XYZ file of C-alpha atoms in Angstrom:
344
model
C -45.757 65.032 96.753
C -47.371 68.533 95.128
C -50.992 67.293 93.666
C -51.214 67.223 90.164
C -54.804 68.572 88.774
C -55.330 68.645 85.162
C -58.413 71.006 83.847
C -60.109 71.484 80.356
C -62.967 73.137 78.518
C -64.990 75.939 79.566
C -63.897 78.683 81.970
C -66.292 77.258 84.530
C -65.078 73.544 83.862
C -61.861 74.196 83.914
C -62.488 76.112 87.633
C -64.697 73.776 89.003
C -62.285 70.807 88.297
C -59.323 72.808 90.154
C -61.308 73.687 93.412
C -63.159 70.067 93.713
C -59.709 68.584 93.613
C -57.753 70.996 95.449
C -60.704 71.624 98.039
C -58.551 71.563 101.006
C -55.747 72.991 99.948
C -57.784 76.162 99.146
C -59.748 75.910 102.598
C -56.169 76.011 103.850
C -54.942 78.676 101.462
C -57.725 81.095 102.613
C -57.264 80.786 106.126
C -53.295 81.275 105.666
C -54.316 84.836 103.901
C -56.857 85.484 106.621
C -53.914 85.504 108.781
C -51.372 87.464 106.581
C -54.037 90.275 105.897
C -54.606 90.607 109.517
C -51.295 90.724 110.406
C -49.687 92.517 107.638
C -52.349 95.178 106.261
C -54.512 95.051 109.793
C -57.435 94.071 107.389
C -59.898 91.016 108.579
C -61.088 88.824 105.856
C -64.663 90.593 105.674
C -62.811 93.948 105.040
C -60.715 91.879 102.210
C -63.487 90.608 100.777
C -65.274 94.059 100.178
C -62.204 95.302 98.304
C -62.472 92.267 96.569
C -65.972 92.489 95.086
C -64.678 95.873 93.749
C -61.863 93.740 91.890
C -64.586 91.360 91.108
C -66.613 93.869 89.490
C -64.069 95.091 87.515
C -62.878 91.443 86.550
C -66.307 90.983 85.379
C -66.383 93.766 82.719
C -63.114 93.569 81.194
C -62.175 89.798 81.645
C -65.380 88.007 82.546
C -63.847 84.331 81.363
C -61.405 84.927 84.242
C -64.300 85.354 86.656
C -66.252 82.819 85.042
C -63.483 80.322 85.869
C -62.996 82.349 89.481
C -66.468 81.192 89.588
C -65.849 77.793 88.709
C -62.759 77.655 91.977
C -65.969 78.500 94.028
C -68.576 76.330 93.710
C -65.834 73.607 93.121
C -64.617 74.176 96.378
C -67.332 75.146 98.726
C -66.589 79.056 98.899
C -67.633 82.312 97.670
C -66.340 83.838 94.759
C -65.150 86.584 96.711
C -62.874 84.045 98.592
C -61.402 83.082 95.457
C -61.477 86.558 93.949
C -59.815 87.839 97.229
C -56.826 85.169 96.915
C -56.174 85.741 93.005
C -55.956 89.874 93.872
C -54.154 89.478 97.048
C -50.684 91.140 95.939
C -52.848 93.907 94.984
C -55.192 94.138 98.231
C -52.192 93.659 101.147
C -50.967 96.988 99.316
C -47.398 94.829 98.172
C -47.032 94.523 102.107
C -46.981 90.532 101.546
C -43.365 89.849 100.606
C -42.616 86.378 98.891
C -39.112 86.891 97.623
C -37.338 85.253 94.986
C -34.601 85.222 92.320
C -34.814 84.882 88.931
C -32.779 84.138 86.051
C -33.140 83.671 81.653
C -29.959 82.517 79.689
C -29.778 82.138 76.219
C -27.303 79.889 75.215
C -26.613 78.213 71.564
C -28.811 75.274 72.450
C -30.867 75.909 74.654
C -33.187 79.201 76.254
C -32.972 78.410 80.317
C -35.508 79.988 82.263
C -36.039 79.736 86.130
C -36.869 80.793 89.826
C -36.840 80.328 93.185
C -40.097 80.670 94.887
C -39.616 81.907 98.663
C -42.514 82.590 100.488
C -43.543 81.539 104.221
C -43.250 77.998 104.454
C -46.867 77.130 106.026
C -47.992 77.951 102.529
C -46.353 75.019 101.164
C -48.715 72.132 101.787
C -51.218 74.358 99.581
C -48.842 74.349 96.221
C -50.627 72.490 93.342
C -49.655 72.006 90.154
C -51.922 72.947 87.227
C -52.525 71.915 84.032
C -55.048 74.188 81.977
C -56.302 72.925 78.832
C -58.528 75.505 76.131
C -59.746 75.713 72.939
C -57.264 77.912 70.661
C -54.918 78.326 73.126
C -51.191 76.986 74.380
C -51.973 74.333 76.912
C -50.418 75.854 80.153
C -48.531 74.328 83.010
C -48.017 76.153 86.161
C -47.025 76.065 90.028
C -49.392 78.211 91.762
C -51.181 78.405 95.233
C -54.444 76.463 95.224
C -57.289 78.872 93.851
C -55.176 80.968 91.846
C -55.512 80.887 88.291
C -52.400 82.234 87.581
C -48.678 82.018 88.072
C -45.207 80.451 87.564
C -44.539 78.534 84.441
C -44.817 77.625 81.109
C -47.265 77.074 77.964
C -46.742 74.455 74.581
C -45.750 77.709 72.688
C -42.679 77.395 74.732
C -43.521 81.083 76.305
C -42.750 81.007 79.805
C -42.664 83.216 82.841
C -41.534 83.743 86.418
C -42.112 86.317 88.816
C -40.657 88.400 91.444
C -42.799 90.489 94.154
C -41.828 94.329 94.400
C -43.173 96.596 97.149
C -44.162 100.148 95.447
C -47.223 102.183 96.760
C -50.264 102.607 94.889
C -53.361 100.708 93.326
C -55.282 100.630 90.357
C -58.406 98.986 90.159
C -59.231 99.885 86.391
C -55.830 97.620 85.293
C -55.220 94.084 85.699
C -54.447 92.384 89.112
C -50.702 90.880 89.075
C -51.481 86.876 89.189
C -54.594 87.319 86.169
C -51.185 89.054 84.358
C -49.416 85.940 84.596
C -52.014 83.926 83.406
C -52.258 86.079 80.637
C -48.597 85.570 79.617
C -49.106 81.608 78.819
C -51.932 82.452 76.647
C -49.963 83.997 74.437
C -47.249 82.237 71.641
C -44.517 84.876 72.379
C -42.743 86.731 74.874
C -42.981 89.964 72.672
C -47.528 89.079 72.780
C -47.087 88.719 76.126
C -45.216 91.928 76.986
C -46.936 93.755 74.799
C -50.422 92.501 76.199
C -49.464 93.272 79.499
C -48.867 97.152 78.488
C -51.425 97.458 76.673
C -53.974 95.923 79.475
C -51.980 97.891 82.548
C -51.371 96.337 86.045
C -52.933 96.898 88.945
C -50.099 96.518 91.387
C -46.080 97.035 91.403
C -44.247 93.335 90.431
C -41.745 92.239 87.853
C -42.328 89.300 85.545
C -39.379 87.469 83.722
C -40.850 86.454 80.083
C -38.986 84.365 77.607
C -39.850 82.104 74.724
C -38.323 79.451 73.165
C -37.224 81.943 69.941
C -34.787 83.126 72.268
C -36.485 86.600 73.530
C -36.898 87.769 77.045
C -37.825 90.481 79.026
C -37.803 91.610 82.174
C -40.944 93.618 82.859
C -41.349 96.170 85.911
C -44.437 97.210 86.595
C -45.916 99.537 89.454
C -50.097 100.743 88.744
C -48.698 103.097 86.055
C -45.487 102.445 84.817
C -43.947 99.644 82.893
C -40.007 99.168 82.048
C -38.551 96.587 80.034
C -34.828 94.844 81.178
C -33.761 93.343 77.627
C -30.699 90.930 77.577
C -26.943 91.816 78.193
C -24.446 90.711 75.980
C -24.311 87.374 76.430
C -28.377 87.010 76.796
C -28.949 86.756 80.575
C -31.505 88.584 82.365
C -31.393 88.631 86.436
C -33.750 89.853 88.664
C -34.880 89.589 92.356
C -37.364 91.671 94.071
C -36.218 95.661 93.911
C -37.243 98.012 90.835
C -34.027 98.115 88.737
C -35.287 100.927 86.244
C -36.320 103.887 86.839
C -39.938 104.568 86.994
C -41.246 108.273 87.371
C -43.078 109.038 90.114
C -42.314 106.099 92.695
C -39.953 105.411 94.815
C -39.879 101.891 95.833
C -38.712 101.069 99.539
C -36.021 98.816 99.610
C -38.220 96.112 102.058
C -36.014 93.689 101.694
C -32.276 94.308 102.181
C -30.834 91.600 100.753
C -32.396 91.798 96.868
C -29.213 93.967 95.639
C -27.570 91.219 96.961
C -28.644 88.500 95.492
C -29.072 90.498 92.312
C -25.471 91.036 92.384
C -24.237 87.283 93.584
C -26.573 85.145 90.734
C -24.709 87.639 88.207
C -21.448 87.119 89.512
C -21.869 83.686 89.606
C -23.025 83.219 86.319
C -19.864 85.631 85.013
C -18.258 82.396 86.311
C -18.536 80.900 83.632
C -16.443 83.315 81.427
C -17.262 82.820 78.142
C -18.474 79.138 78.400
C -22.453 78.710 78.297
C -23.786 76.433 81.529
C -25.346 73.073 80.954
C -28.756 71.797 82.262
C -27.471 70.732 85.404
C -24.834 74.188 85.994
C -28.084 76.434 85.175
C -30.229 74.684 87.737
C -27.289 74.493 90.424
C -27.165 78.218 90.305
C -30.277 77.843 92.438
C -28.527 76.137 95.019
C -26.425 79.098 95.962
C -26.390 79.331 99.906
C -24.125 82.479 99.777
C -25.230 85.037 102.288
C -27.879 82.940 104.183
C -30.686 83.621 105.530
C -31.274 85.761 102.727
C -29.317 83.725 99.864
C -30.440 82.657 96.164
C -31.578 79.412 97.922
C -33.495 80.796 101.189
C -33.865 79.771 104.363
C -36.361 80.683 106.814
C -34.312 81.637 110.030
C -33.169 84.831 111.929
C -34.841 87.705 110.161
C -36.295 85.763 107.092
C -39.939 84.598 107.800
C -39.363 82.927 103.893
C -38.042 80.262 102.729
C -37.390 78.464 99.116
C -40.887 76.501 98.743
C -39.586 75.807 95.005
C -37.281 75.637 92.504
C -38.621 75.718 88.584
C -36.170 75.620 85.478
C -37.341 75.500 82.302
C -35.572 74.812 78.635
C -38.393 76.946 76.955
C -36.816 75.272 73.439
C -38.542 72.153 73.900
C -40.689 73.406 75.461
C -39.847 71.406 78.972
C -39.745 72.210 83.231
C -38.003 70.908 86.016
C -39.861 71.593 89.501
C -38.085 70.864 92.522
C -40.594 70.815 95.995
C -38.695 72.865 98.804
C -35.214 74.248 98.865
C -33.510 73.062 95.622
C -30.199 71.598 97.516
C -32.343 69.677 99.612
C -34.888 66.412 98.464
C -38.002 67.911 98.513
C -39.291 65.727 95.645
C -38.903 66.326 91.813
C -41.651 66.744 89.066
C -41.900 67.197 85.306
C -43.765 69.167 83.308
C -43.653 68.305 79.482
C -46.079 68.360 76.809
């Protein structure tokens, strides 16, 4: 079963506790991304740490508690702070050439505001999921999934804010804005979507992505980002949002290659199947089967790593962001991978 690490007080604390507890799984995370750097940007992991110290330095001006708790990963686990820098920025330093894949989905119905994801990314990054519990003074207590050494990623905060995220490959960096997984952090320190989205423009992003944000008021917003654009995908008429991992807005001045070919598609099947429902609103249980959807596999809702998909559904996360409340499911939601709750 995913390890469960629960973190509170300072920056540093709060760091330190996550990499003495998830040691290994960050010795293994690192060496996974020295790997995927090599192989996908033709960098070596001394060439990704030197655009990492650059991140670093700009971490350290404009968000130094972030770094302080970077700093905290480190010494907790036995590495530099560049190793754990380099792993936090890594959407930002492989270019958006690493491409975890996944679907994502917000429903507002009468009683409840459903949130969730799959996660797809290569599956020898599974043994090094963790999830995180991050406790600090005058702020939501957050629960995430994440990679071990990340500080940032999918879930949700006691504010009932919650987010989920979809990779999206568009060229271009900026170093002066804030790197993608530091964004999602972000998010669950806030105590609405509309602080959240509004933080997130108002800080900039360093990379291209799209984050799915929703509260428990009922708001939500699909946010596209590349390093200079933002564009907002606000509810259709009966309060979904859907999103996978192509730009669905325009955005002026990039073109974004479509790197993988079956996004539209599943785009276009988790709407479908959620029309479905005509005009009845899904339970629980029909909102989280829509993540079992094997329709057009390798490359379906629920992914499979086979053929010419490297990826595969490492998790499954729904969330009812009125109670606030999340289901995780380890692995390929139709399969038993394991089940854990997060609740406050």
């Amino acid at each position: 079963m995913i390890k469960q690490i629960s973190c509170q007080g300072t920056p540093y604390l709060i760091g330190f506790k996550h990499g003495a507890e998830a040691s290994t799984e960050i010795a293994r995370s690192i060496a996974f991304y020295t790997s995927m750097f090599l192989i996908r940007s033709k960098k070596s992991w001394p060439e990704v740490l030197e655009v990492a110290k650059v991140f670093e330095k700009e971490i350290s001006s404009k968000w130094p508690r972030y770094l302080e708790e970077m700093r905290g990963v480190a010494e907790g686990s036995g590495r530099s702070v560049e190793d754990i820098v380099a792993i936090n920025c890594r959407t930002e330093i492989a270019f958006g050439l690493f491409s975890d894949g996944c679907t994502s989905l917000f429903w507002e119905t009468k009683g409840a505001n459903l949130l969730g994801q799959n996660w797809d990314w290569n599956p020898d990054q599974k043994p090094n999921l963790i999830a995180l519990t991050i406790t600090q003074p005058s702020l939501p207590i957050i629960k995430i999934i994440t990679e071990a050494g990340l500080i940032g990623k999918i879930g949700l905060n006691s504010s009932g804010v919650g987010v989920c995220f979809n990779a999206i490959r568009a060229p271009g960096l900026n170093y002066n804005h804030m790197p993608v997984h530091l964004g999602l952090r972000r998010v669950l320190e806030c105590t609405s979507a509309k602080e959240a989205v509004e933080t997130l423009e108002r800080e900039g992003m360093a990379g291209s992505a799209h984050m799915l944000i929703a509260d428990g008021g009922g708001e939500a917003v699909g946010l596209e980002f590349t390093k200079d654009t933002f564009a907002r995908i606000t509810k259709d008429s009966r309060g979904r949002v859907v999103h996978s991992n192509h730009l669905l807005k325009e955005h002026i001045g990039f073109e974004a290659p479509q790197w993988m070919k079956d996004s539209p598609q599943r785009v276009e099947r988790m709407s479908a199947l959620t029309e479905e429902f005509k005009q009845r609103e899904p339970s629980w249980d029909e909102f989280s089967d829509l993540f079992k959807d094997e329709d057009g596999l390798p490359g379906a809702i629920c992914r499979r790593a086979e053929g010419y998909s490297d990826a595969a559904t490492l998790f499954n996360i729904v969330m009812d962001l009125t109670v606030p409340r999340a289901v995780v499911k380890m692995g390929r939601p139709n399969e038993d991978g394991g089940v854990i709750g997060l609740d406050f």
